[in-house]
Amino acid sequence: MDNNIKNKIDEVLEEIGKINDLNAKVDILTYMEQQAGFQLWQLEEDYRVDQNMKNI
């Protein structure tokens, strides 16, 4: 993993850790999980398309 990206993720998580409102933390982490899931789905789809193009 790119170290700069890892550091940015760690910084965001550290900021979230400072939030006292548990409902806000849940909302933020749920949003992050949804966005990460969507990006992973897109990446997997792009990979499938790439593999299909190689098989043509």
Tab-separated table of N, CA, C and O in Angstrom:
chain	number	residue	atom	x	y	z
A	1	MET	N	0.845	-1.170	0.000
A	1	MET	CA	0.000	0.000	0.000
A	1	MET	C	0.892	1.235	0.000
A	1	MET	O	1.925	1.259	0.673
A	2	ASP	N	0.482	2.228	-0.756
A	2	ASP	CA	1.202	3.492	-0.792
A	2	ASP	C	1.222	4.097	0.615
A	2	ASP	O	0.182	4.251	1.248
A	3	ASN	N	2.400	4.409	1.114
A	3	ASN	CA	2.532	4.904	2.487
A	3	ASN	C	1.809	6.229	2.694
A	3	ASN	O	1.274	6.474	3.785
A	4	ASN	N	1.788	7.116	1.691
A	4	ASN	CA	1.093	8.392	1.832
A	4	ASN	C	-0.405	8.183	2.014
A	4	ASN	O	-1.035	8.854	2.832
A	5	ILE	N	-0.971	7.247	1.264
A	5	ILE	CA	-2.395	6.963	1.391
A	5	ILE	C	-2.684	6.350	2.758
A	5	ILE	O	-3.652	6.717	3.424
A	6	LYS	N	-1.826	5.427	3.176
A	6	LYS	CA	-2.005	4.816	4.501
A	6	LYS	C	-1.978	5.887	5.581
A	6	LYS	O	-2.817	5.883	6.494
A	7	ASN	N	-1.051	6.817	5.485
A	7	ASN	CA	-0.959	7.890	6.477
A	7	ASN	C	-2.212	8.755	6.480
A	7	ASN	O	-2.698	9.142	7.548
A	8	LYS	N	-2.744	9.057	5.297
A	8	LYS	CA	-3.965	9.853	5.224
A	8	LYS	C	-5.144	9.124	5.856
A	8	LYS	O	-5.946	9.719	6.572
A	9	ILE	N	-5.248	7.828	5.580
A	9	ILE	CA	-6.322	7.030	6.180
A	9	ILE	C	-6.171	7.023	7.701
A	9	ILE	O	-7.148	7.217	8.440
A	10	ASP	N	-4.958	6.815	8.176
A	10	ASP	CA	-4.704	6.819	9.619
A	10	ASP	C	-5.061	8.166	10.235
A	10	ASP	O	-5.631	8.220	11.337
A	11	GLU	N	-4.760	9.269	9.539
A	11	GLU	CA	-5.099	10.603	10.038
A	11	GLU	C	-6.608	10.786	10.139
A	11	GLU	O	-7.106	11.332	11.131
A	12	VAL	N	-7.327	10.317	9.130
A	12	VAL	CA	-8.789	10.424	9.153
A	12	VAL	C	-9.349	9.614	10.318
A	12	VAL	O	-10.215	10.080	11.066
A	13	LEU	N	-8.853	8.389	10.489
A	13	LEU	CA	-9.326	7.550	11.581
A	13	LEU	C	-8.994	8.152	12.942
A	13	LEU	O	-9.791	8.052	13.884
A	14	GLU	N	-7.861	8.800	13.030
A	14	GLU	CA	-7.490	9.477	14.275
A	14	GLU	C	-8.457	10.622	14.566
A	14	GLU	O	-8.890	10.799	15.699
A	15	GLU	N	-8.817	11.382	13.537
A	15	GLU	CA	-9.786	12.471	13.701
A	15	GLU	C	-11.143	11.927	14.133
A	15	GLU	O	-11.792	12.494	15.011
A	16	ILE	N	-11.559	10.834	13.520
A	16	ILE	CA	-12.836	10.229	13.884
A	16	ILE	C	-12.787	9.760	15.343
A	16	ILE	O	-13.768	9.897	16.078
A	17	GLY	N	-11.659	9.240	15.764
A	17	GLY	CA	-11.500	8.792	17.144
A	17	GLY	C	-11.670	9.902	18.159
A	17	GLY	O	-12.016	9.646	19.317
A	18	LYS	N	-11.451	11.133	17.761
A	18	LYS	CA	-11.585	12.290	18.657
A	18	LYS	C	-13.035	12.731	18.834
A	18	LYS	O	-13.327	13.515	19.726
A	19	ILE	N	-13.931	12.215	18.008
A	19	ILE	CA	-15.334	12.611	18.078
A	19	ILE	C	-15.981	11.895	19.264
A	19	ILE	O	-15.862	10.681	19.414
A	20	ASN	N	-16.665	12.661	20.093
A	20	ASN	CA	-17.298	12.090	21.283
A	20	ASN	C	-18.697	11.551	21.005
A	20	ASN	O	-19.158	10.664	21.715
A	21	ASP	N	-19.362	12.095	20.022
A	21	ASP	CA	-20.736	11.694	19.709
A	21	ASP	C	-20.711	10.341	18.990
A	21	ASP	O	-20.281	10.234	17.841
A	22	LEU	N	-21.181	9.304	19.694
A	22	LEU	CA	-21.130	7.963	19.124
A	22	LEU	C	-21.995	7.830	17.878
A	22	LEU	O	-21.639	7.116	16.946
A	23	ASN	N	-23.135	8.523	17.849
A	23	ASN	CA	-23.990	8.474	16.662
A	23	ASN	C	-23.266	9.055	15.449
A	23	ASN	O	-23.373	8.520	14.348
A	24	ALA	N	-22.529	10.127	15.658
A	24	ALA	CA	-21.770	10.739	14.566
A	24	ALA	C	-20.679	9.784	14.087
A	24	ALA	O	-20.470	9.636	12.882
A	25	LYS	N	-20.005	9.110	15.014
A	25	LYS	CA	-18.967	8.148	14.635
A	25	LYS	C	-19.555	7.029	13.790
A	25	LYS	O	-18.981	6.643	12.776
A	26	VAL	N	-20.698	6.509	14.227
A	26	VAL	CA	-21.349	5.432	13.481
A	26	VAL	C	-21.710	5.917	12.086
A	26	VAL	O	-21.470	5.219	11.096
A	27	ASP	N	-22.276	7.118	11.987
A	27	ASP	CA	-22.650	7.664	10.676
A	27	ASP	C	-21.434	7.820	9.774
A	27	ASP	O	-21.464	7.454	8.598
A	28	ILE	N	-20.358	8.355	10.316
A	28	ILE	CA	-19.140	8.578	9.531
A	28	ILE	C	-18.548	7.252	9.065
A	28	ILE	O	-18.205	7.081	7.888
A	29	LEU	N	-18.427	6.308	9.982
A	29	LEU	CA	-17.820	5.024	9.628
A	29	LEU	C	-18.709	4.233	8.686
A	29	LEU	O	-18.207	3.545	7.792
A	30	THR	N	-20.022	4.344	8.840
A	30	THR	CA	-20.945	3.690	7.911
A	30	THR	C	-20.774	4.281	6.520
A	30	THR	O	-20.727	3.550	5.523
A	31	TYR	N	-20.660	5.598	6.442
A	31	TYR	CA	-20.450	6.266	5.153
A	31	TYR	C	-19.137	5.805	4.522
A	31	TYR	O	-19.086	5.478	3.333
A	32	MET	N	-18.082	5.752	5.328
A	32	MET	CA	-16.780	5.311	4.817
A	32	MET	C	-16.870	3.876	4.309
A	32	MET	O	-16.306	3.548	3.263
A	33	GLU	N	-17.577	3.022	5.046
A	33	GLU	CA	-17.728	1.633	4.644
A	33	GLU	C	-18.486	1.530	3.316
A	33	GLU	O	-18.102	0.766	2.428
A	34	GLN	N	-19.540	2.327	3.169
A	34	GLN	CA	-20.313	2.314	1.922
A	34	GLN	C	-19.463	2.779	0.749
A	34	GLN	O	-19.494	2.176	-0.331
A	35	GLN	N	-18.711	3.838	0.948
A	35	GLN	CA	-17.872	4.367	-0.123
A	35	GLN	C	-16.772	3.376	-0.497
A	35	GLN	O	-16.491	3.172	-1.678
A	36	ALA	N	-16.157	2.761	0.510
A	36	ALA	CA	-15.108	1.780	0.242
A	36	ALA	C	-15.685	0.576	-0.496
A	36	ALA	O	-15.078	0.058	-1.435
A	37	GLY	N	-16.868	0.139	-0.079
A	37	GLY	CA	-17.519	-0.981	-0.752
A	37	GLY	C	-17.829	-0.672	-2.197
A	37	GLY	O	-17.632	-1.512	-3.090
A	38	PHE	N	-18.310	0.538	-2.455
A	38	PHE	CA	-18.617	0.942	-3.823
A	38	PHE	C	-17.349	0.995	-4.666
A	38	PHE	O	-17.319	0.522	-5.804
A	39	GLN	N	-16.279	1.557	-4.113
A	39	GLN	CA	-15.021	1.630	-4.858
A	39	GLN	C	-14.470	0.242	-5.133
A	39	GLN	O	-13.946	-0.021	-6.217
A	40	LEU	N	-14.591	-0.664	-4.170
A	40	LEU	CA	-14.134	-2.033	-4.370
A	40	LEU	C	-14.961	-2.702	-5.462
A	40	LEU	O	-14.416	-3.389	-6.336
A	41	TRP	N	-16.267	-2.500	-5.453
A	41	TRP	CA	-17.136	-3.060	-6.491
A	41	TRP	C	-16.715	-2.540	-7.868
A	41	TRP	O	-16.619	-3.307	-8.824
A	42	GLN	N	-16.461	-1.225	-7.973
A	42	GLN	CA	-16.029	-0.644	-9.248
A	42	GLN	C	-14.710	-1.257	-9.710
A	42	GLN	O	-14.549	-1.567	-10.893
A	43	LEU	N	-13.779	-1.415	-8.790
A	43	LEU	CA	-12.479	-1.990	-9.119
A	43	LEU	C	-12.624	-3.425	-9.605
A	43	LEU	O	-12.017	-3.821	-10.606
A	44	GLU	N	-13.453	-4.201	-8.920
A	44	GLU	CA	-13.681	-5.582	-9.335
A	44	GLU	C	-14.337	-5.628	-10.713
A	44	GLU	O	-14.003	-6.475	-11.539
A	45	GLU	N	-15.264	-4.728	-10.969
A	45	GLU	CA	-15.925	-4.661	-12.275
A	45	GLU	C	-14.926	-4.286	-13.365
A	45	GLU	O	-14.912	-4.888	-14.445
A	46	ASP	N	-14.083	-3.299	-13.091
A	46	ASP	CA	-13.049	-2.918	-14.054
A	46	ASP	C	-12.107	-4.086	-14.329
A	46	ASP	O	-11.696	-4.307	-15.476
A	47	TYR	N	-11.777	-4.850	-13.285
A	47	TYR	CA	-10.902	-6.015	-13.444
A	47	TYR	C	-11.573	-7.057	-14.340
A	47	TYR	O	-10.939	-7.621	-15.232
A	48	ARG	N	-12.872	-7.312	-14.112
A	48	ARG	CA	-13.597	-8.284	-14.938
A	48	ARG	C	-13.617	-7.850	-16.399
A	48	ARG	O	-13.400	-8.666	-17.292
A	49	VAL	N	-13.872	-6.567	-16.633
A	49	VAL	CA	-13.896	-6.053	-17.998
A	49	VAL	C	-12.521	-6.219	-18.631
A	49	VAL	O	-12.405	-6.658	-19.778
A	50	ASP	N	-11.477	-5.891	-17.888
A	50	ASP	CA	-10.114	-6.026	-18.391
A	50	ASP	C	-9.809	-7.480	-18.745
A	50	ASP	O	-9.221	-7.758	-19.798
A	51	GLN	N	-10.198	-8.407	-17.889
A	51	GLN	CA	-9.960	-9.826	-18.139
A	51	GLN	C	-10.748	-10.294	-19.352
A	51	GLN	O	-10.241	-11.080	-20.165
A	52	ASN	N	-11.968	-9.819	-19.486
A	52	ASN	CA	-12.784	-10.201	-20.651
A	52	ASN	C	-12.166	-9.680	-21.948
A	52	ASN	O	-12.228	-10.361	-22.971
A	53	MET	N	-11.582	-8.497	-21.915
A	53	MET	CA	-10.963	-7.931	-23.119
A	53	MET	C	-9.730	-8.759	-23.505
A	53	MET	O	-9.427	-8.890	-24.689
A	54	LYS	N	-9.029	-9.322	-22.539
A	54	LYS	CA	-7.858	-10.144	-22.824
A	54	LYS	C	-8.261	-11.474	-23.445
A	54	LYS	O	-7.486	-12.084	-24.156
A	55	ASN	N	-9.477	-11.920	-23.150
A	55	ASN	CA	-9.955	-13.205	-23.653
A	55	ASN	C	-10.554	-13.112	-25.048
A	55	ASN	O	-10.918	-14.128	-25.626
A	56	ILE	N	-10.653	-11.912	-25.586
A	56	ILE	CA	-11.253	-11.745	-26.935
A	56	ILE	C	-10.224	-12.074	-27.994
A	56	ILE	O	-9.089	-11.911	-27.945
